[in-house]
Short mmCIF file of C-alpha atoms and ligand atoms in Angstrom, two decimals:
data_model
loop_
_atom_site.label_atom_id
_atom_site.label_comp_id
_atom_site.label_asym_id
_atom_site.label_seq_id
_atom_site.Cartn_x
_atom_site.Cartn_y
_atom_site.Cartn_z
CA MET J 2 -68.25 -80.55 -28.40
CA ALA J 3 -66.87 -82.36 -25.33
CA SER J 4 -63.61 -80.42 -25.54
CA VAL J 5 -65.43 -77.09 -25.89
CA ASN J 6 -67.38 -77.89 -22.74
CA GLY J 7 -64.15 -78.97 -21.04
CA VAL J 8 -62.56 -75.61 -21.81
CA ARG J 9 -65.62 -73.77 -20.57
CA ASP J 10 -65.68 -75.84 -17.35
CA ASN J 11 -62.03 -75.09 -16.77
CA LEU J 12 -62.64 -71.41 -17.35
CA GLU J 13 -65.54 -71.45 -14.92
CA LEU J 14 -63.44 -73.28 -12.38
CA CYS J 15 -60.67 -70.73 -12.79
CA PHE J 16 -63.16 -67.94 -12.37
CA VAL J 17 -64.51 -69.49 -9.18
CA PHE J 18 -60.97 -69.78 -7.81
CA PHE J 19 -60.19 -66.26 -8.90
CA VAL J 20 -63.20 -64.92 -7.03
CA PHE J 21 -62.31 -67.07 -4.04
CA PHE J 22 -58.76 -65.72 -3.84
CA LEU J 23 -59.95 -62.21 -4.48
CA SER J 24 -62.23 -62.46 -1.48
CA LEU J 25 -59.40 -63.84 0.65
CA ALA J 26 -57.11 -61.04 -0.44
CA SER J 27 -59.61 -58.24 0.04
CA GLY J 28 -60.97 -59.80 3.20
CA GLN J 29 -64.38 -59.61 4.73
CA LEU J 30 -65.70 -59.77 8.24
CA SER J 31 -66.27 -63.26 9.57
CA SER J 32 -66.90 -64.73 12.99
CA THR J 33 -64.19 -67.36 12.44
CA TYR J 34 -61.52 -64.91 11.31
CA TYR J 35 -59.02 -65.80 14.09
CA ASP J 36 -59.95 -69.46 14.48
CA SER J 37 -56.70 -70.71 12.98
CA SER J 38 -54.44 -67.65 13.30
CA CYS J 39 -55.20 -67.01 16.97
CA PRO J 40 -57.52 -69.59 18.53
CA LYS J 41 -57.05 -68.05 21.98
CA ALA J 42 -57.94 -64.49 20.94
CA LEU J 43 -61.57 -64.49 22.06
CA SER J 44 -61.03 -66.27 25.38
CA THR J 45 -58.10 -63.99 26.21
CA ILE J 46 -60.19 -60.87 25.59
CA ARG J 47 -63.13 -62.29 27.51
CA SER J 48 -61.19 -63.07 30.66
CA ALA J 49 -59.47 -59.68 30.61
CA VAL J 50 -62.82 -57.90 30.22
CA ARG J 51 -64.41 -59.98 32.97
CA ALA J 52 -61.57 -59.09 35.34
CA ALA J 53 -61.77 -55.38 34.48
CA VAL J 54 -65.55 -55.27 34.92
CA ALA J 55 -65.39 -57.23 38.18
CA LYS J 56 -62.92 -54.65 39.47
CA GLU J 57 -65.07 -51.71 38.36
CA HIS J 58 -68.55 -52.21 36.93
CA ARG J 59 -68.48 -48.92 35.09
CA MET J 60 -65.59 -50.17 32.95
CA GLY J 61 -68.09 -52.31 31.04
CA ALA J 62 -69.92 -49.15 30.04
CA SER J 63 -66.72 -47.36 29.14
CA LEU J 64 -65.55 -50.19 26.87
CA LEU J 65 -68.93 -50.39 25.14
CA ARG J 66 -68.82 -46.66 24.45
CA LEU J 67 -65.29 -46.88 22.99
CA HIS J 68 -66.54 -49.23 20.28
CA PHE J 69 -69.41 -46.84 19.44
CA HIS J 70 -67.08 -43.84 19.25
CA ASP J 71 -64.68 -45.88 17.10
CA CYS J 72 -67.32 -47.05 14.63
CA PHE J 73 -69.01 -43.67 14.14
CA VAL J 74 -65.78 -41.97 13.06
CA ASN J 75 -64.50 -43.30 9.72
CA GLY J 76 -65.79 -46.77 10.54
CA CYS J 77 -64.64 -49.36 13.09
CA ASP J 78 -60.90 -49.02 12.57
CA GLY J 79 -59.40 -48.39 16.00
CA SER J 80 -58.87 -44.71 15.16
CA VAL J 81 -60.32 -43.61 18.51
CA LEU J 82 -57.39 -45.27 20.32
CA LEU J 83 -54.59 -43.29 18.65
CA ASP J 84 -52.79 -40.84 20.93
CA ASP J 85 -51.96 -37.31 19.86
CA THR J 86 -48.30 -36.60 19.24
CA ALA J 87 -46.38 -33.51 18.17
CA SER J 88 -46.95 -34.50 14.55
CA PHE J 89 -50.26 -36.37 14.74
CA THR J 90 -53.73 -35.28 15.81
CA GLY J 91 -56.05 -38.04 16.88
CA GLU J 92 -59.67 -38.04 18.03
CA LYS J 93 -59.17 -37.97 21.78
CA THR J 94 -59.55 -34.21 22.10
CA ALA J 95 -62.81 -34.06 20.12
CA GLY J 96 -65.70 -32.57 22.11
CA PRO J 97 -67.58 -35.85 22.63
CA ASN J 98 -64.37 -37.68 23.65
CA ASP J 99 -62.26 -35.24 25.64
CA MET J 100 -62.33 -35.79 29.43
CA SER J 101 -65.03 -38.33 28.75
CA LEU J 102 -63.84 -41.51 27.04
CA ARG J 103 -62.11 -43.92 29.37
CA GLY J 104 -60.85 -47.48 29.39
CA PHE J 105 -57.72 -46.86 27.29
CA ASP J 106 -55.49 -48.48 29.92
CA VAL J 107 -57.74 -51.52 30.01
CA VAL J 108 -57.55 -51.76 26.21
CA ASP J 109 -53.74 -51.57 26.46
CA SER J 110 -53.76 -54.40 28.96
CA ILE J 111 -56.09 -56.56 26.83
CA LYS J 112 -53.93 -55.86 23.79
CA SER J 113 -50.71 -56.87 25.53
CA GLN J 114 -52.29 -60.11 26.74
CA VAL J 115 -53.47 -60.84 23.20
CA GLU J 116 -50.05 -59.94 21.79
CA SER J 117 -48.42 -62.43 24.14
CA VAL J 118 -50.53 -65.30 22.78
CA CYS J 119 -50.37 -64.21 19.09
CA PRO J 120 -48.09 -61.32 18.18
CA GLN J 121 -49.55 -58.84 15.68
CA VAL J 122 -52.52 -60.90 14.59
CA VAL J 123 -55.53 -59.35 16.32
CA SER J 124 -56.43 -55.76 15.48
CA CYS J 125 -57.28 -53.12 18.05
CA ALA J 126 -60.56 -52.46 16.22
CA ASP J 127 -61.57 -56.11 16.68
CA ILE J 128 -60.53 -56.00 20.34
CA LEU J 129 -62.96 -53.10 20.84
CA ALA J 130 -65.78 -55.00 19.12
CA VAL J 131 -65.24 -58.12 21.24
CA ALA J 132 -64.70 -56.14 24.46
CA ALA J 133 -68.00 -54.31 23.86
CA ARG J 134 -69.88 -57.60 23.57
CA ASP J 135 -68.10 -59.16 26.57
CA SER J 136 -68.81 -56.05 28.65
CA VAL J 137 -72.54 -56.21 27.92
CA VAL J 138 -72.58 -59.90 28.80
CA ALA J 139 -70.59 -59.31 32.00
CA LEU J 140 -73.24 -56.82 33.14
CA GLY J 141 -76.14 -59.17 32.44
CA GLY J 142 -77.06 -58.12 28.89
CA PRO J 143 -77.53 -60.13 25.70
CA SER J 144 -74.78 -61.86 23.77
CA TRP J 145 -74.15 -61.97 20.04
CA THR J 146 -71.59 -63.36 17.62
CA VAL J 147 -68.96 -60.73 16.84
CA GLN J 148 -67.87 -60.39 13.24
CA LEU J 149 -64.08 -60.09 12.98
CA GLY J 150 -61.35 -59.10 10.56
CA ARG J 151 -61.30 -55.32 10.95
CA ARG J 152 -57.89 -53.75 10.41
CA ASP J 153 -56.47 -50.75 12.22
CA SER J 154 -56.23 -47.35 10.62
CA THR J 155 -53.08 -45.32 10.26
CA THR J 156 -55.16 -42.16 10.35
CA ALA J 157 -57.74 -40.49 12.55
CA SER J 158 -60.09 -37.54 12.11
CA LEU J 159 -60.67 -34.97 14.81
CA SER J 160 -63.17 -33.13 12.65
CA ASN J 161 -65.20 -36.25 11.86
CA ALA J 162 -65.24 -37.08 15.57
CA ASN J 163 -66.64 -33.63 16.25
CA ASN J 164 -69.18 -33.84 13.42
CA ASP J 165 -70.35 -37.44 13.44
CA LEU J 166 -70.78 -38.26 17.13
CA PRO J 167 -74.22 -37.12 18.28
CA ALA J 168 -74.45 -34.50 21.06
CA PRO J 169 -76.64 -34.90 24.16
CA THR J 170 -78.44 -31.70 23.17
CA SER J 171 -79.67 -33.30 19.92
CA ASP J 172 -83.35 -33.48 19.09
CA LEU J 173 -84.96 -36.61 17.65
CA SER J 174 -84.56 -35.72 13.98
CA THR J 175 -80.87 -34.90 14.50
CA LEU J 176 -80.33 -38.25 16.23
CA ILE J 177 -82.12 -40.11 13.45
CA SER J 178 -80.04 -38.44 10.77
CA ALA J 179 -76.74 -38.97 12.62
CA PHE J 180 -77.44 -42.71 12.64
CA ALA J 181 -78.82 -42.73 9.09
CA LYS J 182 -75.51 -41.23 7.96
CA LYS J 183 -73.90 -44.45 9.25
CA GLY J 184 -76.44 -46.76 7.62
CA LEU J 185 -78.38 -47.32 10.85
CA SER J 186 -82.15 -46.96 11.10
CA SER J 187 -84.18 -44.99 13.59
CA SER J 188 -85.07 -48.30 15.21
CA ASP J 189 -81.36 -49.26 15.49
CA MET J 190 -80.78 -45.87 17.10
CA VAL J 191 -83.47 -46.45 19.72
CA ALA J 192 -82.16 -49.96 20.49
CA LEU J 193 -78.51 -48.83 20.69
CA SER J 194 -79.42 -45.94 22.98
CA GLY J 195 -80.41 -48.64 25.46
CA SER J 196 -76.65 -48.71 26.18
CA HIS J 197 -77.46 -45.87 28.54
CA THR J 198 -78.85 -48.50 30.89
CA ILE J 199 -75.25 -48.62 32.17
CA GLY J 200 -72.56 -46.04 32.90
CA GLN J 201 -72.30 -42.45 33.99
CA ALA J 202 -72.60 -38.96 32.59
CA ARG J 203 -70.99 -35.71 33.69
CA CYS J 204 -73.05 -32.81 34.97
CA THR J 205 -72.04 -30.70 31.97
CA THR J 206 -73.87 -33.13 29.65
CA PHE J 207 -77.23 -33.00 31.50
CA ARG J 208 -77.26 -29.57 33.21
CA ASN J 209 -79.60 -27.93 30.73
CA ARG J 210 -81.88 -30.93 30.86
CA VAL J 211 -82.39 -30.87 34.62
CA TYR J 212 -82.79 -27.07 34.85
CA ASP J 213 -84.47 -26.08 31.61
CA ASP J 214 -86.40 -28.98 30.07
CA SER J 215 -90.13 -29.15 30.78
CA ASN J 216 -90.65 -32.82 29.87
CA ILE J 217 -88.93 -34.01 33.04
CA ASN J 218 -90.32 -35.46 36.27
CA SER J 219 -89.91 -32.61 38.75
CA SER J 220 -88.74 -34.65 41.71
CA PHE J 221 -86.23 -36.38 39.45
CA ALA J 222 -85.01 -32.99 38.18
CA THR J 223 -84.63 -31.67 41.73
CA SER J 224 -82.62 -34.69 42.82
CA LYS J 225 -80.32 -34.42 39.80
CA GLN J 226 -79.83 -30.68 40.37
CA SER J 227 -78.36 -31.36 43.79
CA GLY J 228 -75.40 -33.16 42.19
CA CYS J 229 -75.15 -30.65 39.36
CA PRO J 230 -75.24 -26.99 40.32
CA ARG J 231 -76.06 -24.23 37.83
CA SER J 232 -72.39 -23.51 37.57
CA GLY J 233 -69.31 -25.50 38.52
CA SER J 234 -69.00 -29.23 39.24
CA ASP J 235 -68.99 -29.91 35.51
CA ASP J 236 -67.40 -33.30 36.01
CA GLN J 237 -69.70 -34.47 38.79
CA LEU J 238 -71.08 -37.86 37.71
CA SER J 239 -74.60 -39.19 37.69
CA PRO J 240 -75.74 -42.63 36.49
CA LEU J 241 -77.44 -42.62 33.10
CA ASP J 242 -79.92 -45.16 34.48
CA THR J 243 -80.65 -43.84 37.95
CA PHE J 244 -81.93 -47.12 39.31
CA THR J 245 -79.75 -49.98 38.01
CA PRO J 246 -76.59 -48.38 36.54
CA SER J 247 -74.52 -51.55 36.90
CA PHE J 248 -77.01 -53.87 35.22
CA PHE J 249 -77.62 -54.13 31.54
CA ASP J 250 -81.44 -54.28 31.60
CA GLY J 251 -84.40 -52.53 30.01
CA CYS J 252 -84.90 -49.99 32.81
CA TYR J 253 -83.57 -47.20 30.62
CA TYR J 254 -86.80 -47.29 28.62
CA LYS J 255 -88.96 -47.34 31.75
CA ASN J 256 -87.14 -44.18 32.84
CA LEU J 257 -88.01 -42.53 29.53
CA VAL J 258 -91.71 -43.34 29.88
CA ASP J 259 -91.54 -41.78 33.36
CA ASN J 260 -89.85 -38.63 32.00
CA LYS J 261 -86.69 -39.56 33.84
CA GLY J 262 -84.25 -39.68 30.94
CA LEU J 263 -81.00 -38.08 32.10
CA LEU J 264 -79.82 -36.62 28.80
CA HIS J 265 -81.98 -34.38 26.67
CA SER J 266 -81.21 -36.76 23.78
CA ASP J 267 -82.46 -39.72 25.84
CA GLN J 268 -85.83 -38.13 26.55
CA GLU J 269 -86.19 -37.19 22.86
CA LEU J 270 -86.82 -40.90 22.18
CA TYR J 271 -90.04 -40.62 24.18
CA ASN J 272 -91.42 -37.15 23.70
CA GLY J 273 -94.47 -37.55 21.50
CA GLY J 274 -92.55 -38.49 18.35
CA SER J 275 -92.15 -41.42 15.97
CA THR J 276 -90.04 -43.52 18.37
CA ASP J 277 -92.46 -43.48 21.36
CA SER J 278 -94.06 -46.77 20.39
CA GLN J 279 -90.73 -48.59 20.19
CA VAL J 280 -89.81 -47.29 23.66
CA SER J 281 -93.09 -48.42 25.21
CA ASN J 282 -92.74 -51.75 23.45
CA TYR J 283 -89.36 -52.32 25.09
CA VAL J 284 -90.89 -51.53 28.51
CA LYS J 285 -93.49 -54.23 27.94
CA ASN J 286 -91.09 -56.64 26.30
CA PRO J 287 -87.46 -56.35 27.50
CA ALA J 288 -86.54 -59.54 25.63
CA LYS J 289 -87.33 -57.71 22.38
CA PHE J 290 -84.91 -54.95 23.43
CA PHE J 291 -82.20 -57.58 23.98
CA THR J 292 -82.57 -59.17 20.55
CA ASP J 293 -82.85 -55.80 18.77
CA PHE J 294 -79.83 -54.51 20.66
CA ALA J 295 -77.71 -57.51 19.70
CA THR J 296 -78.72 -57.19 16.04
CA ALA J 297 -78.01 -53.46 16.01
CA MET J 298 -74.59 -53.95 17.63
CA VAL J 299 -73.60 -56.33 14.82
CA LYS J 300 -74.77 -53.70 12.32
CA MET J 301 -72.85 -50.95 14.08
CA GLY J 302 -69.75 -53.15 14.09
CA ARG J 303 -69.99 -53.36 10.30
CA ILE J 304 -69.80 -49.61 9.67
CA SER J 305 -67.17 -49.29 6.92
CA PRO J 306 -64.52 -51.53 8.49
CA LEU J 307 -61.00 -51.34 7.11
CA LEU J 308 -60.39 -54.67 5.42
CA SER J 309 -57.19 -56.39 4.34
CA PRO J 310 -55.06 -55.40 2.48
CA SER J 311 -55.89 -51.91 3.78
CA GLY J 312 -54.78 -50.80 7.21
CA GLU J 313 -52.59 -52.78 9.58
CA VAL J 314 -52.65 -54.72 12.83
CA ARG J 315 -51.17 -52.29 15.34
CA VAL J 316 -48.69 -53.61 17.87
CA ASN J 317 -49.64 -50.84 20.28
CA CYS J 318 -53.21 -49.56 20.02
CA ARG J 319 -52.09 -46.00 20.83
CA LYS J 320 -49.84 -45.59 17.79
CA THR J 321 -49.42 -46.72 14.23
CA ASN J 322 -46.69 -49.30 13.54
C1 LIG F 7 -78.03 -41.65 20.53
C2 LIG F 7 -77.06 -40.80 20.63
C3 LIG F 7 -76.13 -40.76 21.81
C4 LIG F 7 -75.77 -39.66 22.51
C5 LIG F 7 -76.24 -38.24 22.25
C6 LIG F 7 -74.90 -40.09 23.57
C7 LIG F 7 -74.31 -39.25 24.50
C8 LIG F 7 -73.65 -39.67 25.63
C9 LIG F 7 -73.15 -38.79 26.66
C10 LIG F 7 -73.22 -37.27 26.64
C11 LIG F 7 -72.60 -39.57 27.62
C12 LIG F 7 -71.93 -39.09 28.91
C13 LIG F 7 -70.49 -38.74 28.59
C14 LIG F 7 -69.82 -37.95 29.69
O1 LIG F 7 -70.49 -37.30 30.49
O2 LIG F 7 -68.58 -37.96 29.76
C15 LIG F 7 -72.74 -40.94 27.20
C16 LIG F 7 -72.30 -42.03 27.91
C17 LIG F 7 -72.39 -43.31 27.46
N1 LIG F 7 -72.80 -43.71 26.20
FE1 LIG F 7 -73.82 -42.60 24.89
N2 LIG F 7 -74.74 -41.44 23.49
C18 LIG F 7 -75.46 -41.89 22.42
C19 LIG F 7 -75.50 -43.20 21.97
C20 LIG F 7 -74.78 -44.23 22.50
C21 LIG F 7 -74.58 -45.52 21.88
C22 LIG F 7 -75.11 -45.90 20.50
C23 LIG F 7 -73.83 -46.26 22.73
C24 LIG F 7 -73.31 -47.66 22.58
C25 LIG F 7 -73.65 -48.49 21.61
C26 LIG F 7 -73.58 -45.44 23.89
C27 LIG F 7 -72.93 -45.85 25.02
C28 LIG F 7 -72.69 -45.06 26.13
C29 LIG F 7 -72.22 -45.58 27.39
C30 LIG F 7 -72.05 -47.04 27.74
C31 LIG F 7 -72.00 -44.47 28.23
C32 LIG F 7 -71.44 -44.49 29.65
C33 LIG F 7 -69.91 -44.49 29.56
C34 LIG F 7 -69.17 -44.54 30.88
O3 LIG F 7 -69.76 -44.61 31.94
O4 LIG F 7 -67.92 -44.49 30.82
N3 LIG F 7 -74.14 -44.21 23.70
N4 LIG F 7 -73.37 -40.97 25.98
C1 LIG F 8 -92.16 -38.20 39.65
O1 LIG F 8 -91.41 -39.21 40.29
C2 LIG F 8 -91.81 -39.43 41.63
C3 LIG F 8 -90.79 -40.33 42.28
O2 LIG F 8 -90.65 -41.52 41.54
C4 LIG F 8 -93.25 -39.96 41.65
O3 LIG F 8 -93.65 -40.20 42.98
C5 LIG F 8 -94.15 -38.95 40.97
O4 LIG F 8 -95.45 -39.47 40.87
C6 LIG F 8 -93.63 -38.57 39.59
N1 LIG F 8 -94.40 -37.43 39.11
C7 LIG F 8 -95.13 -37.49 38.01
C8 LIG F 8 -95.81 -36.23 37.63
O5 LIG F 8 -95.23 -38.51 37.35
#
């Protein structure tokens, strides 16, 4: 009897070890992923992001958006960073990205600083996730613990970038389903849209809103029209949050309640639909926006990551190894 139990215990022990090694081999996201392999990874990224944001506040917005555009296209796998070549088509020329995404040089600089402390250990996808968090913090927003261990893709998808990134012309139900497709709720969508409390948009993305929408404050519309003529000046910039574009705060939602959302898609969050109450709640309680935003960013960062042994750690974020 004792020996039978002994055999069973050994088998159970083996099984436990088997599962343990399996999970090491297949990998999973963890906040301590680089603690022993690259203890300086997080501090190196943080100081590089702080320097970049101090030099240009908008860079914080641009880095945050890169992580979003990475995660929504085949998961958070660094695919957005791959350059086009004669034989490779990346995502940079997709409608939502072309002439719009920025910060690639800053990512290159962060990556080379990280490479110099630990060569080929920290993925580009993880750098984007950490840089997004550090950018929000640098501009006065909430902090959160970043899950790590994403690997970089060797592929990209122009068509998924065109299909899966929501357009500024979207109505509420289209926005809700675009996020649902990525496992994010309507409430995550409203919280994450609070990112538009920082950064800039081009005239071409809000022209129809300021000329044709009726749910817009008329003096706001007139002032936005002056920087965005009916035709031409497509690339003329306007802050997404007119009042505090360099501060990560809850003013975005106050703008919506005042019918001063810059994008049509922004104003859809407060236009008589199911998300109105969440928006007015955030106006009353900005701290709730901060905690919901942080939680939703962690969720977004978990969208189908590439895990070891899949993918690679790119040496140069712009090309596969
Ligand atoms: C809800 C659906 C969303 C739509 C339709 C949308 C659309 C846009 C558009 C059209 C712009 C201006 C781009 C340009 O003119 O070049 C923009 C900028 C921006 N978006 Fe979104 N976005 C959405 C959600 C998000 C999310 C979830 C995040 C981050 C988690 C985000 C972060 C940003 C940031 C920070 C900027 C400013 C970037 C800069 O100044 O460089 N957006 N977005
Ligand atoms: C539109 O915004 C202006 C300027 O903030 C404000 O004075 C006005 O009352 C607003 N109009 C409406 C209809 O809310």
